[in-house]
Amino acid sequence: MNMMPYKTYLSENELPKAWYNVRADMKMKPAPLLDPTTLKPVSADSLERVFCKELAAQELDDTSAYIAIPGEILDFYKMFRPSPLIRAYFLEKALNTPAEIYYKFEGNNTSGSHKLNSAVAQAYYAKKQGLKGVTTETGAGQWGTALSMASAFFGLDCRVYMVKCSYEQKPHRREVMRTYGANVTPSPSMTTEVGRRINAAHPGATGSLGCAISEAVEDATSREGYRYVLGSVLNQVLLHQSIIGLETKAALEKLGVKPDIIIGCAGGGSNLGGLISPFMGEKLRGENDYRFIAVEPASCPSLTRGRYAYDFCDTGRVCPLMKMYTLGHDYMPSASHAGGLRYHGMSSTLSELLAQGLMEATSVTQTQVFEAARMFARTEGLLPAPESAHAIRVAMDEAVKCRESGEKKRIVFGLTGTGYFDMFAYGKFNDGEMKDYIPSDAELEESFAKLPKVEG
Ligand SMILES: *Cc1c(COP(=O)(O)O)cnc(C)c1O
């Protein structure tokens, strides 16, 4: 048991100096973003009205394989990176599996998640452009926390629209953001036009990421010197999150380990996209083969039951259209406890990789997820975020299959964050009151019927 280390840390000098852009190695690129008014591919100019200039350029770049990480961002990363790669010896033992299980832990920073990797990059580019502030949405609160911290660091104002049910369930998360100086508004609110429209159409709405995005975009575009930033889904976010995969690959190479299966939870796809990118690059170039598994909640099953079609990224239809696996921009997911996975769509890059058969997707129910979270907490000593526990669930299931087949597979999963702000959800689980919700086909069809009619 002591032949290999528990934790593998790269040294600071081994921190990757460039992000990796997996789109550069895709022969069939993800479909372009479409302008919501003209339905033509968006230009850099029109994107720059909503997003920071440099980030708009990254969004549209599908040819540069590597993009250098600016020195100030690298310095910031050194506060919490390289993050550890951990061998889950005790979980392996509890499962009595011949499989080796490794996890990359991204919860060791103030946001308690991988979100800070992109927040610092986005705040840096906003500051460099001379902006006054940024607006955003947050679901469970990890992204809002990450952006609040990064904004405070660079001296930017930060305005956060927080999905209402999370705002009410997680008052402590809200206070963390306020401590970093952010202004936090529950969404749908009555302070934006789109918020008022959504409240009128769905009285008592508990909110969704799609709603909060529309509000944040309206806020940014109606304020001088502000831009909107997004914590997931977009290509630029996957690019920044590639730091997770690059570090994982370097650490595994140090150990002489080639993974067989790489697993991540998928909300908008940023941690999964970041974790698998460099490995997927090898698969795309024909250098190596891996199995990639995206895990999503059965209550919000975009990859496993959604349509691959152009759709709006937000409920208010102000953002560009994206071709992705979607449940429909009007879809209101049930109040699942994995707030970070309640998004109707998915990264266009991951969607295209799934459509090409290069990646697999599966869904799991909440109670299955919390059972895995409890076992992981008890064996590995880390209390996982409910989102992360989706990946744990499937990693455990794959390890159990190895027990049955006797195969000694090497399984790597992304442990995206800690669950200390999710104790309400853990409480429901501990009290045996957690319910599973799986939408019916009829419910999904009703939502698909409202997809925009766009070719592609
Ligand atoms: C936001 C979040 C996720 C899901 O977002 P992705 O963009 O799909 O990675 C997963 N885990 C945690 C802890 C999060 O905060």
GROMACS .gro file of C-alpha atoms and ligand atoms in nm:
model
  471
    1MET     CA    1   0.000   0.000   0.000
    2ASN     CA    2   0.290   0.235   0.051
    3MET     CA    3   0.455   0.184  -0.283
    4MET     CA    4   0.310   0.501  -0.427
    5PRO     CA    5   0.245   0.838  -0.265
    6TYR     CA    6  -0.099   0.942  -0.145
    7LYS     CA    7  -0.066   1.287  -0.293
    8THR     CA    8   0.133   1.401  -0.589
    9TYR     CA    9   0.213   1.767  -0.599
   10LEU     CA   10   0.392   1.918  -0.893
   11SER     CA   11   0.636   2.189  -0.793
   12GLU     CA   12   0.554   2.553  -0.866
   13ASN     CA   13   0.806   2.546  -1.152
   14GLU     CA   14   0.608   2.265  -1.311
   15LEU     CA   15   0.291   2.475  -1.327
   16PRO     CA   16   0.177   2.476  -1.693
   17LYS     CA   17   0.276   2.803  -1.868
   18ALA     CA   18   0.006   2.784  -2.135
   19TRP     CA   19  -0.358   2.674  -2.151
   20TYR     CA   20  -0.450   2.406  -2.404
   21ASN     CA   21  -0.732   2.463  -2.651
   22VAL     CA   22  -0.875   2.124  -2.753
   23ARG     CA   23  -1.071   2.279  -3.042
   24ALA     CA   24  -0.743   2.322  -3.229
   25ASP     CA   25  -0.712   1.943  -3.256
   26MET     CA   26  -1.076   1.875  -3.350
   27LYS     CA   27  -1.118   1.805  -3.721
   28MET     CA   28  -1.490   1.880  -3.697
   29LYS     CA   29  -1.510   2.201  -3.491
   30PRO     CA   30  -1.800   2.289  -3.262
   31ALA     CA   31  -2.067   2.483  -3.452
   32PRO     CA   32  -2.025   2.864  -3.437
   33LEU     CA   33  -2.219   3.086  -3.196
   34LEU     CA   34  -2.506   3.265  -3.370
   35ASP     CA   35  -2.613   3.623  -3.316
   36PRO     CA   36  -2.962   3.614  -3.154
   37THR     CA   37  -3.099   3.885  -3.384
   38THR     CA   38  -2.947   3.798  -3.724
   39LEU     CA   39  -2.893   3.422  -3.667
   40LYS     CA   40  -2.558   3.461  -3.846
   41PRO     CA   41  -2.228   3.354  -3.683
   42VAL     CA   42  -2.131   3.616  -3.427
   43SER     CA   43  -1.849   3.857  -3.504
   44ALA     CA   44  -1.580   3.952  -3.254
   45ASP     CA   45  -1.731   4.304  -3.257
   46SER     CA   46  -2.072   4.194  -3.141
   47LEU     CA   47  -1.926   3.961  -2.876
   48GLU     CA   48  -1.716   4.248  -2.741
   49ARG     CA   49  -2.028   4.442  -2.650
   50VAL     CA   50  -2.103   4.172  -2.392
   51PHE     CA   51  -1.764   4.015  -2.314
   52CYS     CA   52  -1.413   4.153  -2.255
   53LYS     CA   53  -1.215   4.191  -2.576
   54GLU     CA   54  -0.943   3.936  -2.505
   55LEU     CA   55  -1.200   3.682  -2.383
   56ALA     CA   56  -1.411   3.729  -2.697
   57ALA     CA   57  -1.098   3.652  -2.901
   58GLN     CA   58  -1.036   3.335  -2.699
   59GLU     CA   59  -1.399   3.238  -2.747
   60LEU     CA   60  -1.368   3.246  -3.125
   61ASP     CA   61  -1.019   3.097  -3.155
   62ASP     CA   62  -1.041   2.736  -3.265
   63THR     CA   63  -0.695   2.710  -3.420
   64SER     CA   64  -0.437   2.804  -3.152
   65ALA     CA   65  -0.355   2.488  -2.956
   66TYR     CA   66  -0.172   2.675  -2.678
   67ILE     CA   67  -0.239   3.018  -2.534
   68ALA     CA   68   0.025   3.156  -2.298
   69ILE     CA   69  -0.094   3.223  -1.941
   70PRO     CA   70  -0.008   3.585  -1.851
   71GLY     CA   71   0.247   3.620  -1.570
   72GLU     CA   72   0.005   3.791  -1.330
   73ILE     CA   73  -0.238   3.501  -1.363
   74LEU     CA   74   0.043   3.247  -1.311
   75ASP     CA   75   0.145   3.433  -0.995
   76PHE     CA   76  -0.214   3.422  -0.870
   77TYR     CA   77  -0.240   3.050  -0.953
   78LYS     CA   78   0.060   2.989  -0.727
   79MET     CA   79  -0.156   3.073  -0.424
   80PHE     CA   80  -0.343   2.744  -0.467
   81ARG     CA   81  -0.184   2.558  -0.758
   82PRO     CA   82  -0.060   2.308  -0.859
   83SER     CA   83  -0.349   2.129  -0.691
   84PRO     CA   84  -0.292   1.777  -0.555
   85LEU     CA   85  -0.357   1.454  -0.739
   86ILE     CA   86  -0.460   1.201  -0.475
   87ARG     CA   87  -0.465   0.822  -0.486
   88ALA     CA   88  -0.787   0.708  -0.316
   89TYR     CA   89  -0.631   0.410  -0.138
   90PHE     CA   90  -0.893   0.395   0.135
   91LEU     CA   91  -1.184   0.414  -0.107
   92GLU     CA   92  -1.022   0.136  -0.316
   93LYS     CA   93  -0.992  -0.075  -0.003
   94ALA     CA   94  -1.352  -0.013   0.104
   95LEU     CA   95  -1.472  -0.112  -0.243
   96ASN     CA   96  -1.239  -0.414  -0.245
   97THR     CA   97  -1.147  -0.332  -0.603
   98PRO     CA   98  -0.834  -0.413  -0.801
   99ALA     CA   99  -0.882  -0.078  -0.980
  100GLU     CA  100  -0.659   0.220  -0.899
  101ILE     CA  101  -0.857   0.536  -0.828
  102TYR     CA  102  -0.706   0.884  -0.848
  103TYR     CA  103  -0.871   1.220  -0.802
  104LYS     CA  104  -0.764   1.572  -0.881
  105PHE     CA  105  -0.876   1.795  -0.595
  106GLU     CA  106  -0.980   2.150  -0.688
  107GLY     CA  107  -1.139   2.252  -0.359
  108ASN     CA  108  -0.832   2.398  -0.190
  109ASN     CA  109  -0.904   2.767  -0.251
  110THR     CA  110  -1.152   3.018  -0.113
  111SER     CA  111  -1.423   2.937  -0.369
  112GLY     CA  112  -1.406   2.572  -0.264
  113SER     CA  113  -1.407   2.472  -0.630
  114HIS     CA  114  -1.228   2.484  -0.965
  115LYS     CA  115  -1.413   2.809  -1.050
  116LEU     CA  116  -1.127   3.034  -0.938
  117ASN     CA  117  -0.912   2.906  -1.227
  118SER     CA  118  -1.127   3.093  -1.476
  119ALA     CA  119  -1.243   3.376  -1.247
  120VAL     CA  120  -0.890   3.508  -1.208
  121ALA     CA  121  -0.832   3.497  -1.583
  122GLN     CA  122  -1.156   3.678  -1.660
  123ALA     CA  123  -1.103   3.945  -1.392
  124TYR     CA  124  -0.747   3.998  -1.514
  125TYR     CA  125  -0.855   4.060  -1.875
  126ALA     CA  126  -1.135   4.293  -1.760
  127LYS     CA  127  -0.888   4.496  -1.556
  128LYS     CA  128  -0.636   4.503  -1.840
  129GLN     CA  129  -0.908   4.647  -2.067
  130GLY     CA  130  -0.963   4.927  -1.815
  131LEU     CA  131  -1.317   4.825  -1.719
  132LYS     CA  132  -1.487   4.933  -1.395
  133GLY     CA  133  -1.660   4.610  -1.316
  134VAL     CA  134  -1.815   4.279  -1.414
  135THR     CA  135  -2.156   4.118  -1.374
  136THR     CA  136  -2.238   3.750  -1.353
  137GLU     CA  137  -2.479   3.480  -1.245
  138THR     CA  138  -2.419   3.215  -0.983
  139GLY     CA  139  -2.608   2.895  -0.907
  140ALA     CA  140  -2.475   2.721  -0.601
  141GLY     CA  141  -2.250   3.019  -0.531
  142GLN     CA  142  -1.905   2.881  -0.609
  143TRP     CA  143  -1.866   3.086  -0.924
  144GLY     CA  144  -1.994   3.403  -0.757
  145THR     CA  145  -1.749   3.349  -0.472
  146ALA     CA  146  -1.460   3.289  -0.710
  147LEU     CA  147  -1.539   3.595  -0.917
  148SER     CA  148  -1.591   3.813  -0.608
  149MET     CA  149  -1.248   3.718  -0.480
  150ALA     CA  150  -1.077   3.767  -0.817
  151SER     CA  151  -1.253   4.104  -0.862
  152ALA     CA  152  -1.146   4.220  -0.518
  153PHE     CA  153  -0.789   4.118  -0.603
  154PHE     CA  154  -0.785   4.328  -0.920
  155GLY     CA  155  -0.993   4.616  -0.780
  156LEU     CA  156  -1.303   4.559  -0.994
  157ASP     CA  157  -1.666   4.606  -0.894
  158CYS     CA  158  -1.858   4.275  -0.901
  159ARG     CA  159  -2.236   4.236  -0.938
  160VAL     CA  160  -2.374   3.884  -0.888
  161TYR     CA  161  -2.722   3.750  -0.972
  162MET     CA  162  -2.772   3.445  -0.755
  163VAL     CA  163  -3.036   3.181  -0.833
  164LYS     CA  164  -3.308   3.250  -0.577
  165CYS     CA  165  -3.335   2.903  -0.422
  166SER     CA  166  -2.960   2.901  -0.356
  167TYR     CA  167  -2.973   3.256  -0.222
  168GLU     CA  168  -3.226   3.138   0.034
  169GLN     CA  169  -3.067   2.799   0.108
  170LYS     CA  170  -2.709   2.926   0.132
  171PRO     CA  171  -2.700   3.256   0.319
  172HIS     CA  172  -2.340   3.191   0.423
  173ARG     CA  173  -2.227   3.165   0.065
  174ARG     CA  174  -2.387   3.506   0.004
  175GLU     CA  175  -2.194   3.655   0.297
  176VAL     CA  176  -1.866   3.523   0.162
  177MET     CA  177  -1.932   3.711  -0.162
  178ARG     CA  178  -2.029   4.027   0.027
  179THR     CA  179  -1.713   4.002   0.232
  180TYR     CA  180  -1.520   4.016  -0.094
  181GLY     CA  181  -1.717   4.329  -0.178
  182ALA     CA  182  -1.967   4.191  -0.429
  183ASN     CA  183  -2.323   4.313  -0.469
  184VAL     CA  184  -2.552   4.004  -0.458
  185THR     CA  185  -2.911   4.002  -0.591
  186PRO     CA  186  -3.150   3.702  -0.585
  187SER     CA  187  -3.269   3.603  -0.935
  188PRO     CA  188  -3.524   3.639  -1.084
  189SER     CA  189  -3.523   3.992  -0.938
  190MET     CA  190  -3.749   4.290  -0.994
  191THR     CA  191  -3.457   4.520  -1.076
  192THR     CA  192  -3.403   4.412  -1.437
  193GLU     CA  193  -3.654   4.413  -1.719
  194VAL     CA  194  -3.595   4.046  -1.797
  195GLY     CA  195  -3.629   3.956  -1.427
  196ARG     CA  196  -3.967   4.130  -1.410
  197ARG     CA  197  -4.076   3.947  -1.726
  198ILE     CA  198  -3.974   3.606  -1.586
  199ASN     CA  199  -4.143   3.678  -1.250
  200ALA     CA  200  -4.464   3.769  -1.432
  201ALA     CA  201  -4.455   3.454  -1.647
  202HIS     CA  202  -4.357   3.215  -1.363
  203PRO     CA  203  -4.487   3.361  -1.033
  204GLY     CA  204  -4.285   3.232  -0.737
  205ALA     CA  205  -4.004   3.107  -0.965
  206THR     CA  206  -3.709   2.978  -0.763
  207GLY     CA  207  -3.479   3.074  -1.047
  208SER     CA  208  -3.241   2.900  -1.281
  209LEU     CA  209  -2.900   2.972  -1.424
  210GLY     CA  210  -3.068   3.060  -1.754
  211CYS     CA  211  -3.267   3.340  -1.584
  212ALA     CA  212  -2.973   3.471  -1.384
  213ILE     CA  213  -2.757   3.490  -1.697
  214SER     CA  214  -3.016   3.706  -1.874
  215GLU     CA  215  -3.030   3.943  -1.577
  216ALA     CA  216  -2.653   3.971  -1.551
  217VAL     CA  217  -2.617   4.039  -1.925
  218GLU     CA  218  -2.884   4.310  -1.911
  219ASP     CA  219  -2.710   4.469  -1.613
  220ALA     CA  220  -2.368   4.467  -1.786
  221THR     CA  221  -2.489   4.603  -2.118
  222SER     CA  222  -2.684   4.886  -1.954
  223ARG     CA  223  -2.389   5.006  -1.743
  224GLU     CA  224  -2.093   5.204  -1.874
  225GLY     CA  225  -1.757   5.026  -1.828
  226TYR     CA  226  -1.902   4.685  -1.737
  227ARG     CA  227  -1.890   4.350  -1.911
  228TYR     CA  228  -2.058   4.021  -1.843
  229VAL     CA  229  -1.853   3.717  -1.746
  230LEU     CA  230  -1.966   3.354  -1.734
  231GLY     CA  231  -1.837   3.073  -1.512
  232SER     CA  232  -1.894   2.775  -1.740
  233VAL     CA  233  -2.025   2.656  -2.079
  234LEU     CA  234  -1.811   2.891  -2.292
  235ASN     CA  235  -1.498   2.787  -2.481
  236GLN     CA  236  -1.289   3.046  -2.296
  237VAL     CA  237  -1.384   2.887  -1.962
  238LEU     CA  238  -1.290   2.538  -2.083
  239LEU     CA  239  -0.962   2.687  -2.203
  240HIS     CA  240  -0.878   2.831  -1.859
  241GLN     CA  241  -0.986   2.508  -1.689
  242SER     CA  242  -0.743   2.309  -1.907
  243ILE     CA  243  -0.494   2.384  -1.629
  244ILE     CA  244  -0.666   2.099  -1.437
  245GLY     CA  245  -0.602   1.845  -1.711
  246LEU     CA  246  -0.251   1.966  -1.790
  247GLU     CA  247  -0.150   1.930  -1.425
  248THR     CA  248  -0.324   1.592  -1.395
  249LYS     CA  249  -0.142   1.463  -1.702
  250ALA     CA  250   0.195   1.587  -1.579
  251ALA     CA  251   0.142   1.435  -1.232
  252LEU     CA  252   0.031   1.098  -1.374
  253GLU     CA  253   0.332   1.093  -1.605
  254LYS     CA  254   0.556   1.147  -1.303
  255LEU     CA  255   0.394   0.840  -1.144
  256GLY     CA  256   0.420   0.642  -1.467
  257VAL     CA  257   0.043   0.594  -1.473
  258LYS     CA  258  -0.166   0.593  -1.790
  259PRO     CA  259  -0.535   0.630  -1.707
  260ASP     CA  260  -0.798   0.407  -1.868
  261ILE     CA  261  -1.108   0.602  -1.766
  262ILE     CA  262  -1.142   0.974  -1.691
  263ILE     CA  263  -1.462   1.089  -1.523
  264GLY     CA  264  -1.606   1.428  -1.438
  265CYS     CA  265  -1.937   1.583  -1.342
  266ALA     CA  266  -2.095   1.805  -1.606
  267GLY     CA  267  -2.301   2.117  -1.540
  268GLY     CA  268  -2.195   2.348  -1.820
  269GLY     CA  269  -1.892   2.133  -1.888
  270SER     CA  270  -1.600   2.347  -1.771
  271ASN     CA  271  -1.429   2.120  -1.517
  272LEU     CA  272  -1.487   1.811  -1.729
  273GLY     CA  273  -1.371   1.988  -2.044
  274GLY     CA  274  -1.065   2.118  -1.861
  275LEU     CA  275  -0.980   1.782  -1.706
  276ILE     CA  276  -1.009   1.579  -2.025
  277SER     CA  277  -0.875   1.834  -2.278
  278PRO     CA  278  -0.508   1.729  -2.297
  279PHE     CA  279  -0.601   1.360  -2.292
  280MET     CA  280  -0.870   1.419  -2.555
  281GLY     CA  281  -0.606   1.600  -2.762
  282GLU     CA  282  -0.402   1.278  -2.766
  283LYS     CA  283  -0.708   1.078  -2.863
  284LEU     CA  284  -0.794   1.323  -3.142
  285ARG     CA  285  -0.437   1.309  -3.274
  286GLY     CA  286  -0.443   0.928  -3.261
  287GLU     CA  287  -0.163   0.908  -3.004
  288ASN     CA  288  -0.348   0.740  -2.717
  289ASP     CA  289  -0.693   0.612  -2.628
  290TYR     CA  290  -0.899   0.680  -2.317
  291ARG     CA  291  -1.262   0.645  -2.207
  292PHE     CA  292  -1.416   0.975  -2.100
  293ILE     CA  293  -1.739   0.980  -1.898
  294ALA     CA  294  -1.952   1.286  -1.829
  295VAL     CA  295  -2.185   1.250  -1.531
  296GLU     CA  296  -2.496   1.463  -1.496
  297PRO     CA  297  -2.798   1.467  -1.264
  298ALA     CA  298  -3.099   1.263  -1.372
  299SER     CA  299  -3.305   1.572  -1.287
  300CYS     CA  300  -3.128   1.787  -1.549
  301PRO     CA  301  -3.015   1.541  -1.816
  302SER     CA  302  -2.899   1.756  -2.109
  303LEU     CA  303  -2.633   1.518  -2.246
  304THR     CA  304  -2.827   1.196  -2.197
  305ARG     CA  305  -3.180   1.308  -2.288
  306GLY     CA  306  -3.142   1.650  -2.447
  307ARG     CA  307  -3.156   1.750  -2.816
  308TYR     CA  308  -2.840   1.839  -3.006
  309ALA     CA  309  -2.961   2.167  -3.154
  310TYR     CA  310  -2.912   2.540  -3.161
  311ASP     CA  311  -3.064   2.699  -2.854
  312PHE     CA  312  -3.044   3.013  -2.646
  313CYS     CA  313  -2.795   3.005  -2.359
  314ASP     CA  314  -3.033   3.202  -2.137
  315THR     CA  315  -3.403   3.223  -2.060
  316GLY     CA  316  -3.430   3.586  -2.171
  317ARG     CA  317  -3.274   3.507  -2.515
  318VAL     CA  318  -3.023   3.790  -2.505
  319CYS     CA  319  -2.709   3.574  -2.541
  320PRO     CA  320  -2.583   3.421  -2.865
  321LEU     CA  321  -2.733   3.088  -2.972
  322MET     CA  322  -2.517   2.782  -2.926
  323LYS     CA  323  -2.539   2.438  -3.082
  324MET     CA  324  -2.537   2.205  -2.785
  325TYR     CA  325  -2.719   1.926  -2.608
  326THR     CA  326  -3.004   2.117  -2.450
  327LEU     CA  327  -3.325   2.065  -2.256
  328GLY     CA  328  -3.459   2.394  -2.393
  329HIS     CA  329  -3.386   2.747  -2.270
  330ASP     CA  330  -3.718   2.759  -2.085
  331TYR     CA  331  -3.654   2.437  -1.895
  332MET     CA  332  -3.685   2.487  -1.519
  333PRO     CA  333  -3.491   2.206  -1.350
  334SER     CA  334  -3.634   2.073  -1.025
  335ALA     CA  335  -3.476   2.214  -0.710
  336SER     CA  336  -3.190   1.962  -0.702
  337HIS     CA  337  -2.920   2.009  -0.442
  338ALA     CA  338  -2.639   2.010  -0.695
  339GLY     CA  339  -2.703   2.374  -0.789
  340GLY     CA  340  -2.392   2.386  -1.006
  341LEU     CA  341  -2.535   2.122  -1.239
  342ARG     CA  342  -2.876   2.282  -1.300
  343TYR     CA  343  -2.813   2.426  -1.644
  344HIS     CA  344  -3.034   2.349  -1.944
  345GLY     CA  345  -2.747   2.328  -2.195
  346MET     CA  346  -2.386   2.218  -2.224
  347SER     CA  347  -2.053   2.338  -2.363
  348SER     CA  348  -2.063   2.325  -2.744
  349THR     CA  349  -1.719   2.161  -2.748
  350LEU     CA  350  -1.823   1.876  -2.518
  351SER     CA  351  -2.151   1.846  -2.708
  352GLU     CA  352  -1.964   1.799  -3.036
  353LEU     CA  353  -1.723   1.547  -2.877
  354LEU     CA  354  -2.021   1.348  -2.748
  355ALA     CA  355  -2.194   1.366  -3.086
  356GLN     CA  356  -1.877   1.233  -3.250
  357GLY     CA  357  -1.868   0.939  -3.008
  358LEU     CA  358  -1.541   1.050  -2.851
  359MET     CA  359  -1.696   1.084  -2.504
  360GLU     CA  360  -1.973   0.902  -2.312
  361ALA     CA  361  -2.239   1.046  -2.084
  362THR     CA  362  -2.445   0.901  -1.802
  363SER     CA  363  -2.687   1.032  -1.542
  364VAL     CA  364  -2.735   0.953  -1.174
  365THR     CA  365  -3.000   1.035  -0.916
  366GLN     CA  366  -2.949   1.256  -0.613
  367THR     CA  367  -2.976   0.980  -0.355
  368GLN     CA  368  -2.721   0.767  -0.543
  369VAL     CA  369  -2.495   1.072  -0.545
  370PHE     CA  370  -2.522   1.139  -0.172
  371GLU     CA  371  -2.464   0.773  -0.089
  372ALA     CA  372  -2.137   0.801  -0.279
  373ALA     CA  373  -2.057   1.134  -0.112
  374ARG     CA  374  -2.105   0.978   0.233
  375MET     CA  375  -1.884   0.681   0.155
  376PHE     CA  376  -1.616   0.907   0.010
  377ALA     CA  377  -1.627   1.140   0.311
  378ARG     CA  378  -1.593   0.845   0.549
  379THR     CA  379  -1.307   0.678   0.362
  380GLU     CA  380  -1.108   0.966   0.211
  381GLY     CA  381  -1.167   1.232   0.476
  382LEU     CA  382  -1.295   1.497   0.238
  383LEU     CA  383  -1.654   1.622   0.237
  384PRO     CA  384  -1.732   1.655  -0.133
  385ALA     CA  385  -1.957   1.908  -0.306
  386PRO     CA  386  -2.277   1.739  -0.430
  387GLU     CA  387  -2.171   1.828  -0.786
  388SER     CA  388  -1.837   1.651  -0.742
  389ALA     CA  389  -2.008   1.349  -0.590
  390HIS     CA  390  -2.167   1.277  -0.929
  391ALA     CA  391  -1.819   1.191  -1.053
  392ILE     CA  392  -1.743   0.995  -0.735
  393ARG     CA  393  -2.058   0.785  -0.789
  394VAL     CA  394  -1.956   0.676  -1.137
  395ALA     CA  395  -1.589   0.626  -1.041
  396MET     CA  396  -1.711   0.393  -0.764
  397ASP     CA  397  -1.943   0.209  -1.003
  398GLU     CA  398  -1.658   0.157  -1.252
  399ALA     CA  399  -1.432   0.034  -0.970
  400VAL     CA  400  -1.698  -0.216  -0.862
  401LYS     CA  401  -1.720  -0.344  -1.221
  402CYS     CA  402  -1.345  -0.405  -1.199
  403ARG     CA  403  -1.398  -0.608  -0.883
  404GLU     CA  404  -1.641  -0.825  -1.075
  405SER     CA  405  -1.424  -0.861  -1.387
  406GLY     CA  406  -1.089  -0.866  -1.207
  407GLU     CA  407  -0.956  -0.589  -1.432
  408LYS     CA  408  -0.701  -0.353  -1.281
  409LYS     CA  409  -0.818  -0.035  -1.450
  410ARG     CA  410  -0.685   0.308  -1.369
  411ILE     CA  411  -0.965   0.550  -1.299
  412VAL     CA  412  -0.917   0.925  -1.264
  413PHE     CA  413  -1.192   1.162  -1.163
  414GLY     CA  414  -1.224   1.533  -1.093
  415LEU     CA  415  -1.309   1.623  -0.734
  416THR     CA  416  -1.424   1.972  -0.819
  417GLY     CA  417  -1.492   2.104  -0.471
  418THR     CA  418  -1.588   2.076  -0.108
  419GLY     CA  419  -1.943   2.062   0.026
  420TYR     CA  420  -1.928   2.274   0.340
  421PHE     CA  421  -2.194   2.514   0.211
  422ASP     CA  422  -2.420   2.224   0.119
  423MET     CA  423  -2.509   2.108   0.468
  424PHE     CA  424  -2.880   2.174   0.410
  425ALA     CA  425  -2.867   1.909   0.138
  426TYR     CA  426  -2.660   1.673   0.350
  427GLY     CA  427  -2.915   1.728   0.628
  428LYS     CA  428  -3.201   1.618   0.401
  429PHE     CA  429  -3.001   1.311   0.306
  430ASN     CA  430  -2.908   1.227   0.666
  431ASP     CA  431  -3.274   1.261   0.767
  432GLY     CA  432  -3.382   1.027   0.487
  433GLU     CA  433  -3.589   1.304   0.330
  434MET     CA  434  -3.408   1.339   0.000
  435LYS     CA  435  -3.627   1.283  -0.305
  436ASP     CA  436  -3.527   1.200  -0.659
  437TYR     CA  437  -3.687   1.376  -0.946
  438ILE     CA  438  -3.666   1.252  -1.303
  439PRO     CA  439  -3.851   1.457  -1.566
  440SER     CA  440  -4.095   1.266  -1.787
  441ASP     CA  441  -4.052   1.245  -2.165
  442ALA     CA  442  -4.367   1.455  -2.201
  443GLU     CA  443  -4.216   1.732  -1.989
  444LEU     CA  444  -3.900   1.735  -2.199
  445GLU     CA  445  -4.099   1.730  -2.525
  446GLU     CA  446  -4.292   2.033  -2.410
  447SER     CA  447  -3.964   2.215  -2.361
  448PHE     CA  448  -3.811   2.091  -2.690
  449ALA     CA  449  -4.112   2.231  -2.874
  450LYS     CA  450  -3.990   2.579  -2.780
  451LEU     CA  451  -3.644   2.533  -2.933
  452PRO     CA  452  -3.570   2.803  -3.191
  453LYS     CA  453  -3.607   2.688  -3.550
  454VAL     CA  454  -3.251   2.717  -3.674
  455GLU     CA  455  -3.074   2.497  -3.931
  456GLY     CA  456  -2.756   2.319  -3.825
  457LIG     C1  457  -1.984   2.485  -1.089
  457LIG     C2  458  -1.944   2.357  -1.034
  457LIG     C3  459  -1.954   2.239  -1.111
  457LIG     C4  460  -2.016   2.233  -1.247
  457LIG     O1  461  -1.969   2.322  -1.342
  457LIG     P1  462  -1.891   2.278  -1.472
  457LIG     O2  463  -1.877   2.401  -1.551
  457LIG     O3  464  -1.971   2.173  -1.541
  457LIG     O4  465  -1.762   2.226  -1.426
  457LIG     C5  466  -1.908   2.122  -1.055
  457LIG     N1  467  -1.856   2.118  -0.932
  457LIG     C6  468  -1.846   2.227  -0.856
  457LIG     C7  469  -1.789   2.215  -0.718
  457LIG     C8  470  -1.887   2.351  -0.905
  457LIG     O5  471  -1.875   2.459  -0.830
   0.00000   0.00000   0.00000
